[in-house]
Tab-separated table of N, CA, C and O in Angstrom:
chain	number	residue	atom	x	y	z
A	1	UNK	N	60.771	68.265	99.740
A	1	UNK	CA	59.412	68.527	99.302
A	1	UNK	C	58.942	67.517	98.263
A	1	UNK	O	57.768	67.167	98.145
A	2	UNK	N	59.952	67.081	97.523
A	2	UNK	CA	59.774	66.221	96.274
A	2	UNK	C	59.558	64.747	96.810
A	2	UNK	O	60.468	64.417	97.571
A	3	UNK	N	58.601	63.782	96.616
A	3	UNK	CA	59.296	62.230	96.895
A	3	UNK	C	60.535	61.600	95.920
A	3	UNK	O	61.350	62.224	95.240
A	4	UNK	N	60.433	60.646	96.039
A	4	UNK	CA	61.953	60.066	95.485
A	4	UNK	C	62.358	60.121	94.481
A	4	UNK	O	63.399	60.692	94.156
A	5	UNK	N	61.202	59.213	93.404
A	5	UNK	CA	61.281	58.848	92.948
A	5	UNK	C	60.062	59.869	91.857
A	5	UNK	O	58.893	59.946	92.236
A	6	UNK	N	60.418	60.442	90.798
A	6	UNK	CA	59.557	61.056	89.763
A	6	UNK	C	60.477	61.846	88.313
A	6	UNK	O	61.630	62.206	88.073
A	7	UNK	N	59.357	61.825	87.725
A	7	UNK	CA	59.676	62.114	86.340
A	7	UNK	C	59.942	63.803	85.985
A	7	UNK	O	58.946	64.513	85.852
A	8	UNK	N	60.843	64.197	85.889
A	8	UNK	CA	61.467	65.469	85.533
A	8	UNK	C	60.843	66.247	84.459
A	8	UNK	O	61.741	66.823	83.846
A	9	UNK	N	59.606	66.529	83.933
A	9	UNK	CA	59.308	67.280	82.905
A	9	UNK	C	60.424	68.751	81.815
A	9	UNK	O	59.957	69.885	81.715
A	10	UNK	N	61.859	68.370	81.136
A	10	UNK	CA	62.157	69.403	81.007
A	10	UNK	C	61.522	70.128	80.355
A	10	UNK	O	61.544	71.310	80.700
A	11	UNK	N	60.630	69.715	79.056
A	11	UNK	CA	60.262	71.060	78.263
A	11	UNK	C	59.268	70.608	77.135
A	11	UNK	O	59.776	69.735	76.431
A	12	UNK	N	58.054	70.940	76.784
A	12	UNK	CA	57.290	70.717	76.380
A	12	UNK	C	56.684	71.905	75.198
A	12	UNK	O	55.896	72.815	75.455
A	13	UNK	N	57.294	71.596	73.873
A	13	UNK	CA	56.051	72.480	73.256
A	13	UNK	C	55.509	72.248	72.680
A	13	UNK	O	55.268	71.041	72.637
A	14	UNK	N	54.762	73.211	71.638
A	14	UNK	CA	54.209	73.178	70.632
A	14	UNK	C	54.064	73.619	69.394
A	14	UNK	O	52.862	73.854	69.269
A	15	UNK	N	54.657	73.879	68.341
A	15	UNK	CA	54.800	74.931	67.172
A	15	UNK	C	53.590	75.124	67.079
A	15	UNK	O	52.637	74.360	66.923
A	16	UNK	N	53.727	76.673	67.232
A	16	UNK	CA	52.469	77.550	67.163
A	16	UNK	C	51.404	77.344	65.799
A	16	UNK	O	50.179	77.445	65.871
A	17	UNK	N	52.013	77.102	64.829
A	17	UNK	CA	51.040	76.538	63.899
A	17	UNK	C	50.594	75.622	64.175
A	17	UNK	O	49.663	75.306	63.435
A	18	UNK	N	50.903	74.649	65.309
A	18	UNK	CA	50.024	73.056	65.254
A	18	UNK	C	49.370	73.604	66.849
A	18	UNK	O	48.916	72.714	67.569
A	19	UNK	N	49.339	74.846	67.294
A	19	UNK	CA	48.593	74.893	68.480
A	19	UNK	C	46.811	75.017	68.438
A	19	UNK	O	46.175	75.267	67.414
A	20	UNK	N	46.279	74.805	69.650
A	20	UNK	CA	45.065	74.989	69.842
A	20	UNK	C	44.626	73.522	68.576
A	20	UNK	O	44.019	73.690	67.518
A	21	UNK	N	44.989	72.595	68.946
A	21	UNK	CA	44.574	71.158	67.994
A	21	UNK	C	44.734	69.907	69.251
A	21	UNK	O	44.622	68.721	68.941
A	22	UNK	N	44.988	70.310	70.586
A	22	UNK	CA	45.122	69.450	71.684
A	22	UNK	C	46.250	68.749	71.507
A	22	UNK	O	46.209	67.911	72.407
A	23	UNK	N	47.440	68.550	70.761
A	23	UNK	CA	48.698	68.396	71.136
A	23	UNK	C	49.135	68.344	72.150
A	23	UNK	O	49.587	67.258	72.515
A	24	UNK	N	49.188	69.403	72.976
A	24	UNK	CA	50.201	69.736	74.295
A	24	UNK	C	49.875	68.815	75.243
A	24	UNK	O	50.648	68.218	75.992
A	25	UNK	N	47.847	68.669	75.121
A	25	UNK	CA	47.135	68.181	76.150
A	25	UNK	C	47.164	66.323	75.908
A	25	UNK	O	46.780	65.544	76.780
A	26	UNK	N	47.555	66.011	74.919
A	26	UNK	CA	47.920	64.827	74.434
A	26	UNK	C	49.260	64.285	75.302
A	26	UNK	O	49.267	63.416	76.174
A	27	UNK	N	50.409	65.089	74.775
A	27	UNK	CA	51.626	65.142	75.278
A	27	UNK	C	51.420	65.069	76.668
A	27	UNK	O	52.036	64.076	77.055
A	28	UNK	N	50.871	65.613	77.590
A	28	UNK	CA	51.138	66.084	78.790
A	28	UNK	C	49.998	64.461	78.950
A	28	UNK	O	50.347	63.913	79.995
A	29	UNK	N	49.361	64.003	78.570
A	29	UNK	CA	48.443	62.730	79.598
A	29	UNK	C	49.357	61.546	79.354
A	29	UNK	O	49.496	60.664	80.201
A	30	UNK	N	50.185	61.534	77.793
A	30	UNK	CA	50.783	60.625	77.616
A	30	UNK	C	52.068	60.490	78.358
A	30	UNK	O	52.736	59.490	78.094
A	31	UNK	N	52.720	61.695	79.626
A	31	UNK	CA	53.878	61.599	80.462
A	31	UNK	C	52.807	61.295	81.373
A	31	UNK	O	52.958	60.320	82.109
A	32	UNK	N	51.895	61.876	81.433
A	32	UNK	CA	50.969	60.869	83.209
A	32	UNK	C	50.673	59.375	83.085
A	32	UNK	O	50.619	58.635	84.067
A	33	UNK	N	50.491	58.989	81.874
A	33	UNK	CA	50.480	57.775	82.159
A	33	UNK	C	51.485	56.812	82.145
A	33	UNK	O	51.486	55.707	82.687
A	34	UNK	N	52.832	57.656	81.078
A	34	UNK	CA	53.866	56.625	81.952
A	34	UNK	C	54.136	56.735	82.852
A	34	UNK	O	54.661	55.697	83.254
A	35	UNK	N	54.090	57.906	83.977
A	35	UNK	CA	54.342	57.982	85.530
A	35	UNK	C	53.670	57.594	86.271
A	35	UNK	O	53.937	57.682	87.470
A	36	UNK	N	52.397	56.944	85.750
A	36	UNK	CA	51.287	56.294	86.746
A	36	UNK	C	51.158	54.845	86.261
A	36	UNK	O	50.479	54.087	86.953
A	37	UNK	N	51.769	54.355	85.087
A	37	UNK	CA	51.598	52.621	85.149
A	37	UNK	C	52.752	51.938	85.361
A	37	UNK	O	52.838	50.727	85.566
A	38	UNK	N	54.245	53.267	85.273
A	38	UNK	CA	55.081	52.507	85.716
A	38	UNK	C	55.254	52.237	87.308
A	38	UNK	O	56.420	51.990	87.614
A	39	UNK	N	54.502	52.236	88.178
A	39	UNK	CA	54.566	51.616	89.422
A	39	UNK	C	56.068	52.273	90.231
A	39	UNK	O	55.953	52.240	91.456
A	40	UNK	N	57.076	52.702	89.861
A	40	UNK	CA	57.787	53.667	90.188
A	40	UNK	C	58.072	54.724	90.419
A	40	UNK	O	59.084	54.911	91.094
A	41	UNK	N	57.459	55.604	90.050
A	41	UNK	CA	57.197	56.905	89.713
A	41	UNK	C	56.116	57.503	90.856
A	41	UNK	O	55.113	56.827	91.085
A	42	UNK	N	56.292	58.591	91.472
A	42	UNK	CA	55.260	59.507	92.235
A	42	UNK	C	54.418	60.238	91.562
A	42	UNK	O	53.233	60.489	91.786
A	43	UNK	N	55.368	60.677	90.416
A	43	UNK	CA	54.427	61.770	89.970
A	43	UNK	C	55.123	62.624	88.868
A	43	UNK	O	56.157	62.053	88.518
A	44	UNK	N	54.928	63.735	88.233
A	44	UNK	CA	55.542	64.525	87.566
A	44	UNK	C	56.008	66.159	87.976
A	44	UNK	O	55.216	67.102	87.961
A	45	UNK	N	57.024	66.230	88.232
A	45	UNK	CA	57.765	67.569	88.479
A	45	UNK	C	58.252	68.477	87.235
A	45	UNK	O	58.675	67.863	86.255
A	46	UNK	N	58.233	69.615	87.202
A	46	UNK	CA	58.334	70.554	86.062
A	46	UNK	C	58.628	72.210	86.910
A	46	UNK	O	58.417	72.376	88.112
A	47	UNK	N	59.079	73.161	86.086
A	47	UNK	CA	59.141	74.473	86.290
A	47	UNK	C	58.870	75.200	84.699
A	47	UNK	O	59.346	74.997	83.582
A	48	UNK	N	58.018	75.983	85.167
A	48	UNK	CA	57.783	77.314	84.304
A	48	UNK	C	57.858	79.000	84.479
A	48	UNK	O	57.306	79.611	85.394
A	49	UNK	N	58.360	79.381	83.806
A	49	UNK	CA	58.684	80.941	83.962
A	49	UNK	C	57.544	82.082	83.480
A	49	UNK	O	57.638	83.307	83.399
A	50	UNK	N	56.160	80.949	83.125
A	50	UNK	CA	55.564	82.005	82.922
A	50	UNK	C	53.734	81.748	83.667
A	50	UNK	O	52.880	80.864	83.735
A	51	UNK	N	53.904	82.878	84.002
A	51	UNK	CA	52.195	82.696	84.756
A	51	UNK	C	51.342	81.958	84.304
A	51	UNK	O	51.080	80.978	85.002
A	52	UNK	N	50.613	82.115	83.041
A	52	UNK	CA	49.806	81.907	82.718
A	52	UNK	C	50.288	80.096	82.295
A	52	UNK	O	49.312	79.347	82.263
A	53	UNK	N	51.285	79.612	82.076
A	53	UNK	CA	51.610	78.553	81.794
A	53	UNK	C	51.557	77.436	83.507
A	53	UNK	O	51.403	76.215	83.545
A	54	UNK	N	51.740	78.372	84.699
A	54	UNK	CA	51.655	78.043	86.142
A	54	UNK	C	49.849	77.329	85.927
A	54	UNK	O	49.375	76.272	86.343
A	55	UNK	N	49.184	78.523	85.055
A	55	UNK	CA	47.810	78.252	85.771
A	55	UNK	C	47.169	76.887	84.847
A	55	UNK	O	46.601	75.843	85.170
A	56	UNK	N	47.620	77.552	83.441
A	56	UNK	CA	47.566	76.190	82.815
A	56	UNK	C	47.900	74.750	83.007
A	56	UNK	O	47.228	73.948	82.357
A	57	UNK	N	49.211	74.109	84.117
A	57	UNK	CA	49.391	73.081	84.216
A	57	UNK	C	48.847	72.626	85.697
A	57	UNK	O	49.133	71.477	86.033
A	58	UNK	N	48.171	73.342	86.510
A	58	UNK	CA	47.393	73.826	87.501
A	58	UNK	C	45.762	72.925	87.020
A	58	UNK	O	45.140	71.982	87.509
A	59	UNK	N	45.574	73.788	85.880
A	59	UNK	CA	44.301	73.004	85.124
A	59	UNK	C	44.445	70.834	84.926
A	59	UNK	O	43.591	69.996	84.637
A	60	UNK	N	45.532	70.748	85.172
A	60	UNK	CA	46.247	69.398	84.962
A	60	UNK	C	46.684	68.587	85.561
A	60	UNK	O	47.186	67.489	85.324
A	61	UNK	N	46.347	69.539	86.943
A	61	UNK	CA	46.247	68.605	88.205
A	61	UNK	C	47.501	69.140	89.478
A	61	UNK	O	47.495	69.019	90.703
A	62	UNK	N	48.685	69.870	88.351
A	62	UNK	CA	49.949	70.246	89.084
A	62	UNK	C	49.474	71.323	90.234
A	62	UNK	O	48.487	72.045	90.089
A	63	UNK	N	50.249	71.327	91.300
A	63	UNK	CA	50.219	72.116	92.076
A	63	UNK	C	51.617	72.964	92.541
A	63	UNK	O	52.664	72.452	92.938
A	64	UNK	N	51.389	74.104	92.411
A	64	UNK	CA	52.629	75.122	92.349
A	64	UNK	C	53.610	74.703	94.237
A	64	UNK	O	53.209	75.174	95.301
A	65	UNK	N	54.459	74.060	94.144
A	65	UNK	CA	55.468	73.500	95.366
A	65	UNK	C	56.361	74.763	96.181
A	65	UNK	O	56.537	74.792	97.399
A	66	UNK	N	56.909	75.864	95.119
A	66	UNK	CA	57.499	76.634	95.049
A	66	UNK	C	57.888	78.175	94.483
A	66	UNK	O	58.565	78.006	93.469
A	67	UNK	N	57.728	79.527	94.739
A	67	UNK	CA	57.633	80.027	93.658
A	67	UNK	C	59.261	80.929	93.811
A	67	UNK	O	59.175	81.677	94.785
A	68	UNK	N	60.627	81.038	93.142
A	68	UNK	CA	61.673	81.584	93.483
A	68	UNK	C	61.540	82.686	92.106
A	68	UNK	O	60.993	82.403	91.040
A	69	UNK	N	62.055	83.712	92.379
A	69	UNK	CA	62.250	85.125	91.848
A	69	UNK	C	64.049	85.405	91.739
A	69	UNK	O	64.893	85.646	92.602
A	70	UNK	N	64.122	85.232	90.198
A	70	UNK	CA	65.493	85.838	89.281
A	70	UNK	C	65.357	86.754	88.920
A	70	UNK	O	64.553	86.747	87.987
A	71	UNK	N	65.741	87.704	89.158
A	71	UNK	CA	65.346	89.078	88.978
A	71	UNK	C	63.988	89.173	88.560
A	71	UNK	O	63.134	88.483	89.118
A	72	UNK	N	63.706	89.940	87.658
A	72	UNK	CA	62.433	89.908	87.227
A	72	UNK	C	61.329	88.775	87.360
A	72	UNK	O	60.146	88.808	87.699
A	73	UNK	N	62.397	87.510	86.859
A	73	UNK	CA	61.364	86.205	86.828
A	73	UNK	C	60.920	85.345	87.579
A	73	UNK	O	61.748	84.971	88.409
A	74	UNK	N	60.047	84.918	87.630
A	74	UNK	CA	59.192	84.558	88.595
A	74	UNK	C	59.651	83.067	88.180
A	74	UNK	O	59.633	82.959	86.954
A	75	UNK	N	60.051	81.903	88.827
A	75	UNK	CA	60.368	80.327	88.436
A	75	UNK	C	59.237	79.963	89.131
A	75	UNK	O	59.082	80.444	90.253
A	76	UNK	N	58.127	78.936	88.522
A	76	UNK	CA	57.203	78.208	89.558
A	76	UNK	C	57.406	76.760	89.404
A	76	UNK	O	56.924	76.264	88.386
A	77	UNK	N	58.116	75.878	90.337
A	77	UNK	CA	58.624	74.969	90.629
A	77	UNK	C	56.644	73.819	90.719
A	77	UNK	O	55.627	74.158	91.322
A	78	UNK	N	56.811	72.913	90.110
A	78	UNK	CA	55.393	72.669	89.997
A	78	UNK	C	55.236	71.056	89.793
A	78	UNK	O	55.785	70.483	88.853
A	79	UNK	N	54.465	70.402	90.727
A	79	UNK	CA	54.474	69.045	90.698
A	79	UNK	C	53.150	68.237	90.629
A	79	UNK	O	52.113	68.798	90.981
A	80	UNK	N	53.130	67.184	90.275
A	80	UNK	CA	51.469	66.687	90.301
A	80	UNK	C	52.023	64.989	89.956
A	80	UNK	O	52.757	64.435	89.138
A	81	UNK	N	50.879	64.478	91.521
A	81	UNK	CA	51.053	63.106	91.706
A	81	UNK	C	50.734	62.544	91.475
A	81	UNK	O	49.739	62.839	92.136
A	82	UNK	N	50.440	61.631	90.996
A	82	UNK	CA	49.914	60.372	90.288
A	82	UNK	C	48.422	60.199	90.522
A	82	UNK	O	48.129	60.104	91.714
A	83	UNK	N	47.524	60.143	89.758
A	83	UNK	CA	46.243	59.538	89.897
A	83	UNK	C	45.985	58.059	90.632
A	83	UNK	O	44.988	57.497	90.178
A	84	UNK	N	46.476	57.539	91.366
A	84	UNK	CA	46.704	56.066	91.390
A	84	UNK	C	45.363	55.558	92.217
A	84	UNK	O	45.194	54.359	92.442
């Protein structure tokens, strides 16, 4: 499902005191653009365990690839390709 070649998003936050100041949204353009000028790269792959974080990186262009269920939790396997 994945192409070859892309950038692994493990984990991204934000200390809640420095939230809602566009941080995250900083963070998150500054991994798209190294995955889109390094000429190698497809795109950015990531997973999140929580809904509302699915819809949020959704807002960012990602599109949900996968959704697998651990007991309770819902994993949404989530990728987004390069602007090129």
């Amino acid at each position: 499902m994945l192409p070859d070649n892309y950038i692994t998003l493990d984990m991204l936050a934000v200390d809640p005191a420095c939230q809602n100041q566009s941080i995250g949204t900083q963070l998150l353009n500054k991994v798209h653009k190294i995955s889109e000028e390094s000429g190698k790269y497809k795109g950015v792959y990531l997973i999140t365990g929580e809904k509302e974080n699915e819809e949020l990186y959704q807002y960012f262009g990602y599109k949900t690839i996968e959704v697998k269920k651990v007991g309770d939790l819902n994993i949404y396997h989530m990728f987004r390709e390069n602007n090129l």
